[in-house]
Short mmCIF file of C-alpha atoms in Angstrom, two decimals:
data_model
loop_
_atom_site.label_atom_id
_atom_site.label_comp_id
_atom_site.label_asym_id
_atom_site.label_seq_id
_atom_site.Cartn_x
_atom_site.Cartn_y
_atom_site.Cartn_z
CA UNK A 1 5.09 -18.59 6.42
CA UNK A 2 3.29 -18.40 9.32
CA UNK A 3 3.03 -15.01 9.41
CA UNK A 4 -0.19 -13.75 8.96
CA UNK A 5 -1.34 -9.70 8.64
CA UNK A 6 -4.64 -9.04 10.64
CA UNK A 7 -5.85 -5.80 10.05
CA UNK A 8 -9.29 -4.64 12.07
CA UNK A 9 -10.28 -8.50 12.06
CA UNK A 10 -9.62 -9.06 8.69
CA UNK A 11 -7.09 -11.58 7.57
CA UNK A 12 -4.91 -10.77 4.60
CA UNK A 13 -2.96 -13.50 2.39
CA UNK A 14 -0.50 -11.45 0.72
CA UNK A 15 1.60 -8.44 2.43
CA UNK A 16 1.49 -6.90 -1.16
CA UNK A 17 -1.26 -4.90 -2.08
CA UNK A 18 -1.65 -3.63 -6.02
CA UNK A 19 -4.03 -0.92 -7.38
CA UNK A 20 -5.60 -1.04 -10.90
CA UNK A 21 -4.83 2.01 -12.45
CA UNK A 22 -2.64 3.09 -15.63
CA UNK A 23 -2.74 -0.42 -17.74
CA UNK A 24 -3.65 -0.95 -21.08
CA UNK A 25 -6.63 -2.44 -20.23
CA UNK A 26 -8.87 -4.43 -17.89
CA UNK A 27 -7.49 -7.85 -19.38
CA UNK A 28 -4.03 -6.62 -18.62
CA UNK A 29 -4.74 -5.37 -15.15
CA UNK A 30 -6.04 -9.05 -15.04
CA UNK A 31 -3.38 -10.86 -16.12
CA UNK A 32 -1.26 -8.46 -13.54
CA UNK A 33 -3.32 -8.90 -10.75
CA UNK A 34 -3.11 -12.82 -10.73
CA UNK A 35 0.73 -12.70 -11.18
CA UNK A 36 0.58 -10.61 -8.06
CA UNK A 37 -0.64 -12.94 -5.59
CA UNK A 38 -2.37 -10.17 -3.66
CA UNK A 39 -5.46 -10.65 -2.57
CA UNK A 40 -5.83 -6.45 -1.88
CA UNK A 41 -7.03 -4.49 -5.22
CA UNK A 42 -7.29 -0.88 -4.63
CA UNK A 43 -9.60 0.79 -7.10
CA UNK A 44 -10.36 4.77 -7.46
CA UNK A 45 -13.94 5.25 -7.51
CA UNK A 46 -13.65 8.36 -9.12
CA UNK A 47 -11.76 7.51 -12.33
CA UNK A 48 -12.64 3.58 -12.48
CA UNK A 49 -16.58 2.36 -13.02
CA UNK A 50 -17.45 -0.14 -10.47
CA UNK A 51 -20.82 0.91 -9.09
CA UNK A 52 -22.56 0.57 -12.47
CA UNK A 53 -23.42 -2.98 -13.82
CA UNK A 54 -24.93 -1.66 -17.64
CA UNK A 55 -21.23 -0.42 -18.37
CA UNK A 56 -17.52 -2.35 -18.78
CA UNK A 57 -16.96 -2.43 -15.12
CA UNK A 58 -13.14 -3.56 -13.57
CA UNK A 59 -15.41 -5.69 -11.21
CA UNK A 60 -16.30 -8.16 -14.22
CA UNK A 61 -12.61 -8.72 -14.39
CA UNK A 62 -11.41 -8.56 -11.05
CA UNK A 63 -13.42 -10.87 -8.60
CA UNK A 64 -15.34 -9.53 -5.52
CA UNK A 65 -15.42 -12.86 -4.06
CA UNK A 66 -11.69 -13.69 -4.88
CA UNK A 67 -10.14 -10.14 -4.05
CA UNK A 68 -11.13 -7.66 -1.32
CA UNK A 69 -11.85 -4.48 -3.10
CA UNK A 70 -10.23 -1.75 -1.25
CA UNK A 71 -12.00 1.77 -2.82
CA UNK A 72 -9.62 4.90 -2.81
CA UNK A 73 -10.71 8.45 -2.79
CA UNK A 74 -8.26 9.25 -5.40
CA UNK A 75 -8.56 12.50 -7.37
CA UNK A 76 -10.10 14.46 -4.35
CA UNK A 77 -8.94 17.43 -3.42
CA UNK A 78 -11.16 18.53 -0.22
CA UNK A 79 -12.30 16.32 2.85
CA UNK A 80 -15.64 16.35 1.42
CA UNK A 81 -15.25 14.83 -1.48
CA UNK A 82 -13.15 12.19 0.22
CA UNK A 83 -16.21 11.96 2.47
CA UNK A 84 -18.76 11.53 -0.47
CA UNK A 85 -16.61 9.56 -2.61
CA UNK A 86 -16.39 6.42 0.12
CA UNK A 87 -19.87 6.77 0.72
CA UNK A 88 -21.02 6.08 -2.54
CA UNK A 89 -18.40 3.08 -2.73
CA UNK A 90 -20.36 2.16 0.28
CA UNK A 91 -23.44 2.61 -0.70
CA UNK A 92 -22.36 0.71 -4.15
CA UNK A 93 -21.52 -2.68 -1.45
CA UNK A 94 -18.35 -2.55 -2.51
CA UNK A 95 -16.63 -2.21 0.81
CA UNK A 96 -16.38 -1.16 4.26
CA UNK A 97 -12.67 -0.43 3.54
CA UNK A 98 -11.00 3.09 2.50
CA UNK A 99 -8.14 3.93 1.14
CA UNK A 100 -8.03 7.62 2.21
CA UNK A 101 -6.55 10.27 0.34
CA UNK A 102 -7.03 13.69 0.03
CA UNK A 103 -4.15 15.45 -2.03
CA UNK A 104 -2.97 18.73 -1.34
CA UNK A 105 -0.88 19.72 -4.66
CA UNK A 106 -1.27 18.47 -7.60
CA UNK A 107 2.04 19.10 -9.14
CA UNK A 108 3.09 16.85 -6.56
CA UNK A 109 0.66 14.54 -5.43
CA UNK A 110 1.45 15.44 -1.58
CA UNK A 111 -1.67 15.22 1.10
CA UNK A 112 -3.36 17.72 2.40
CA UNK A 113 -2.82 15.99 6.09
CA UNK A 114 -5.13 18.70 7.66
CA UNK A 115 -7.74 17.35 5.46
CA UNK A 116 -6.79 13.99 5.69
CA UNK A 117 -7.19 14.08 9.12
CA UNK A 118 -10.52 15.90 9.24
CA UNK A 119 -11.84 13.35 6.62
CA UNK A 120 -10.48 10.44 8.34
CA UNK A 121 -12.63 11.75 11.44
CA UNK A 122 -15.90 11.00 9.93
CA UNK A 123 -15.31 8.01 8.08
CA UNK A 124 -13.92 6.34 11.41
CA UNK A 125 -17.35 7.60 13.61
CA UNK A 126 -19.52 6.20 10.10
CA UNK A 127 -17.43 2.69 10.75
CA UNK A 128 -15.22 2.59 7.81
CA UNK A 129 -11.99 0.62 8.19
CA UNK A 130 -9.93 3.54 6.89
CA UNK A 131 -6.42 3.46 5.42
CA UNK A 132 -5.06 6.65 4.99
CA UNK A 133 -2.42 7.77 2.73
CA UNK A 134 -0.13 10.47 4.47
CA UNK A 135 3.16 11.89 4.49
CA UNK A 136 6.20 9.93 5.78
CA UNK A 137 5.36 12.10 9.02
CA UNK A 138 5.42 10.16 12.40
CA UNK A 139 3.56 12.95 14.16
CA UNK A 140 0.73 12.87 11.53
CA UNK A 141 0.93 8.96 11.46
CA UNK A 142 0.23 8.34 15.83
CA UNK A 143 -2.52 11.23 15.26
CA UNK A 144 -4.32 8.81 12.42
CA UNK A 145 -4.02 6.24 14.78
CA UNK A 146 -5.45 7.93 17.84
CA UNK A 147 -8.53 8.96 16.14
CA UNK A 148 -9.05 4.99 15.20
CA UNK A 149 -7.27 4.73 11.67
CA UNK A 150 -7.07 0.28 10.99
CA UNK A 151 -3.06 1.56 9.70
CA UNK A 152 -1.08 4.12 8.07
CA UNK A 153 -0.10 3.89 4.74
CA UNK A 154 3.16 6.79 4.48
CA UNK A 155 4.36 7.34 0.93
CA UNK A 156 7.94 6.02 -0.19
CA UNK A 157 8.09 8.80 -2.58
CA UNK A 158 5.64 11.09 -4.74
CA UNK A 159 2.89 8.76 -6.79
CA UNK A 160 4.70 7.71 -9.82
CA UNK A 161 7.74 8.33 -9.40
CA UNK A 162 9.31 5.45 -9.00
CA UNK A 163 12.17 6.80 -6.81
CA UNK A 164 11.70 4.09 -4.46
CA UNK A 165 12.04 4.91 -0.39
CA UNK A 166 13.63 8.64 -0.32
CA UNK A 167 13.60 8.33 3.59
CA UNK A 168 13.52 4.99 5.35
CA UNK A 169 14.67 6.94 8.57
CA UNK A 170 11.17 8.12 8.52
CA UNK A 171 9.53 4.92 7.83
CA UNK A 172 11.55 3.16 10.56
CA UNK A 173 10.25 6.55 13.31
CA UNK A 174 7.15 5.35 12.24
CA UNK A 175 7.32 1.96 12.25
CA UNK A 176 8.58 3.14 16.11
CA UNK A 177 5.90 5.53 16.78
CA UNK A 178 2.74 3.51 15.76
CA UNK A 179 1.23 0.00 16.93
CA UNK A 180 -1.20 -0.54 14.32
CA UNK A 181 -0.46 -1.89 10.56
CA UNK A 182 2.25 0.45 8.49
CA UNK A 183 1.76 -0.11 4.66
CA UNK A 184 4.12 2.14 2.61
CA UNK A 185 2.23 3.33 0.00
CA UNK A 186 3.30 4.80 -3.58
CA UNK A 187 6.62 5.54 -5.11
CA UNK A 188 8.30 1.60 -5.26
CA UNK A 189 9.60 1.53 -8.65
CA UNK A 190 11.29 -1.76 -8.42
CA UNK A 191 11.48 -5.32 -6.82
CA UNK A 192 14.26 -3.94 -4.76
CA UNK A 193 11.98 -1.24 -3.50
CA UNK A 194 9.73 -3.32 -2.32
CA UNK A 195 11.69 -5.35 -0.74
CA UNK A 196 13.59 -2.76 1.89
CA UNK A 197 10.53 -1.51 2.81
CA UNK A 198 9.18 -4.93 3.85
CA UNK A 199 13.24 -5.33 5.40
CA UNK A 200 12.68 -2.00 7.58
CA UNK A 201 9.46 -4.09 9.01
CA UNK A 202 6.93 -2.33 7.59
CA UNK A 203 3.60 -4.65 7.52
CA UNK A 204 2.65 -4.60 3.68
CA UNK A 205 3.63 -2.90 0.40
CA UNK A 206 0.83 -0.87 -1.95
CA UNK A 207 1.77 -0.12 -5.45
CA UNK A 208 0.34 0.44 -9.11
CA UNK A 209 2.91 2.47 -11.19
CA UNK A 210 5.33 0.41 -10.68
CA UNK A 211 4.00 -2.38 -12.15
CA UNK A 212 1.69 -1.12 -14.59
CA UNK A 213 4.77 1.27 -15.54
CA UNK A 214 6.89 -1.78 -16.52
CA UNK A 215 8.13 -2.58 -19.74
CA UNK A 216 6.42 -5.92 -18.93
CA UNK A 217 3.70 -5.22 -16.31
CA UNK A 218 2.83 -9.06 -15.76
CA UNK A 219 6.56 -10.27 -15.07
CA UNK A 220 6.98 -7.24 -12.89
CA UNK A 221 4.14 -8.04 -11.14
CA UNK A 222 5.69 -12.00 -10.16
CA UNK A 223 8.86 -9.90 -9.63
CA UNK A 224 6.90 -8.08 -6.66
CA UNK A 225 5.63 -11.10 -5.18
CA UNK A 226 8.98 -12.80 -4.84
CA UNK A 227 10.18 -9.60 -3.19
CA UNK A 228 7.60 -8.92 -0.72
CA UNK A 229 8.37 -12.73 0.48
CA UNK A 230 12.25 -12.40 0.24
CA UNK A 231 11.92 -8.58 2.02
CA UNK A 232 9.29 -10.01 5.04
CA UNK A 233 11.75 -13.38 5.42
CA UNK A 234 14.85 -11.41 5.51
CA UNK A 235 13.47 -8.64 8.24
CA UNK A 236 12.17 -12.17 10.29
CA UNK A 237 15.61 -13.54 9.77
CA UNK A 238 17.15 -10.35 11.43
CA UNK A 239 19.93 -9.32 9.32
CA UNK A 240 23.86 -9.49 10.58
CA UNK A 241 25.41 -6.52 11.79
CA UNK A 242 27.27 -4.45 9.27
CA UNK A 243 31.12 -3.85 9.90
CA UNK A 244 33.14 -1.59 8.46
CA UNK A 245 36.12 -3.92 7.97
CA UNK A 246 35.91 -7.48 6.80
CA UNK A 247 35.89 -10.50 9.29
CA UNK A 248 36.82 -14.18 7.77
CA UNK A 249 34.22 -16.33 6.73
CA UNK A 250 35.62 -19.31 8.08
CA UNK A 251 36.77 -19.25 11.64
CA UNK A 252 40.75 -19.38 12.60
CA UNK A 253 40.30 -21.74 15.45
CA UNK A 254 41.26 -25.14 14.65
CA UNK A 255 42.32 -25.31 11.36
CA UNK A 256 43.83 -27.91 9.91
CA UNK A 257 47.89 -27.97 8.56
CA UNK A 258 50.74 -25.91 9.50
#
């Protein structure tokens, strides 16, 4: 398709974006990854090695120069760990990109958006292309934007779960509210999943459970693929209108016989 995402300059191949997280190993996550298609690996630098070379490191399986590396801040609870922990991914060269979260509860995963916001802030001024994962809150998503967020990444449903989108009345406010990049992030469990989102227009799909969770991680992973393309095509296509009664397929007007 012609249809390409541009996000703060950068050009992106693939609409769906996969993290590395919660597989057996790295040669899985490998094998995963390439099934994908993405070309977006998210990595938390808190729980994953990839700033030092004398140690296994996901970076000797996952390519720098093949995949943009897209740190996370995941496992921090305050704004300044957030803060520290993409510096030192920084620092590391392993990108100018953030995923930004800062979690709130950790029963449930949710954001602390106050902190979010305040860490979000300073990465922006420091010139971090920051992607920050919120609530699916419109009012929270046009304030990331305003203070100079590259998108907003609102959750489908709690990390893991797996419920898919609980409320894609929010995504679409969103998708109304914002002009820059909306990439649901966490919760798809399932091809299907991913593919409303990408019908309701949202710009990209980020998930790890839900393929790493798979009885088969690397067929679930092609599964994705196809339905991040299928999702995107249909929401270009623009889909009929529904009707609560049926209409004929075939049209009345000059058919043939008695």
């Amino acid at each position: 398709m012609d249809d390409k995402l541009i996000i703060a300059g950068i050009e992106f191949k693939s609409r769906l974006w996969v993290g590395t997280g919660k597989y057996k190993n790295f040669e899985e996550t490998k094998k995963a990854v390439e099934a994908s298609g993405a070309d977006v690996v998210t990595v938390a630098v808190r729980r994953v090695n990839i700033t030092d070379r004398n140690k296994e490191n996901l970076l000797d399986y996952i390519d720098p120069k093949k995949y943009k590396i897209l740190p996370n801040t995941a496992g921090c609870y305050t704004a300044e760990d957030a803060i520290r922990t993409a510096r030192l991914a920084r620092t590391a060269g392993v990108s100018d990109m953030v995923k930004l979260e800062v979690i709130g509860d950790e029963k449930t995963l949710f954001p602390d958006n106050e902190a979010l916001l305040e860490a979000a802030k300073v990465l922006v001024k420091e010139g971090f292309i920051v992607f920050p994962y919120t609530n699916d809150d419109p009012i929270m998503a046009r304030k990331l934007q305003d203070i100079g967020c590259a998108a907003v990444m609102p959750l489908a449903a709690p990390i893991g779960s797996g419920l898919g989108i609980r409320n894609p009345y929010n995504i679409k406010i969103i998708l109304e509210t914002v002009k820059i990049p909306v990439v649901v992030d966490a919760g798809v469990g399932t091809a299907s999943d991913a593919a409303i989102a990408m019908e309701l227009g949202c710009d990209a799909v980020l998930m790890n459970t839900g393929i790493a969770g798979a009885k088969d991680p690397i067929k679930m992973a092609e599964a994705m693929k196809y339905a991040i393309l299928a999702g995107r095509l249909a929401y270009k296509a623009g889909r009929m209108p529904m009707k609560l009664y049926a209409s004929a397929s075939s049209p009345l007007e000059g058919k043939i016989g008695g």
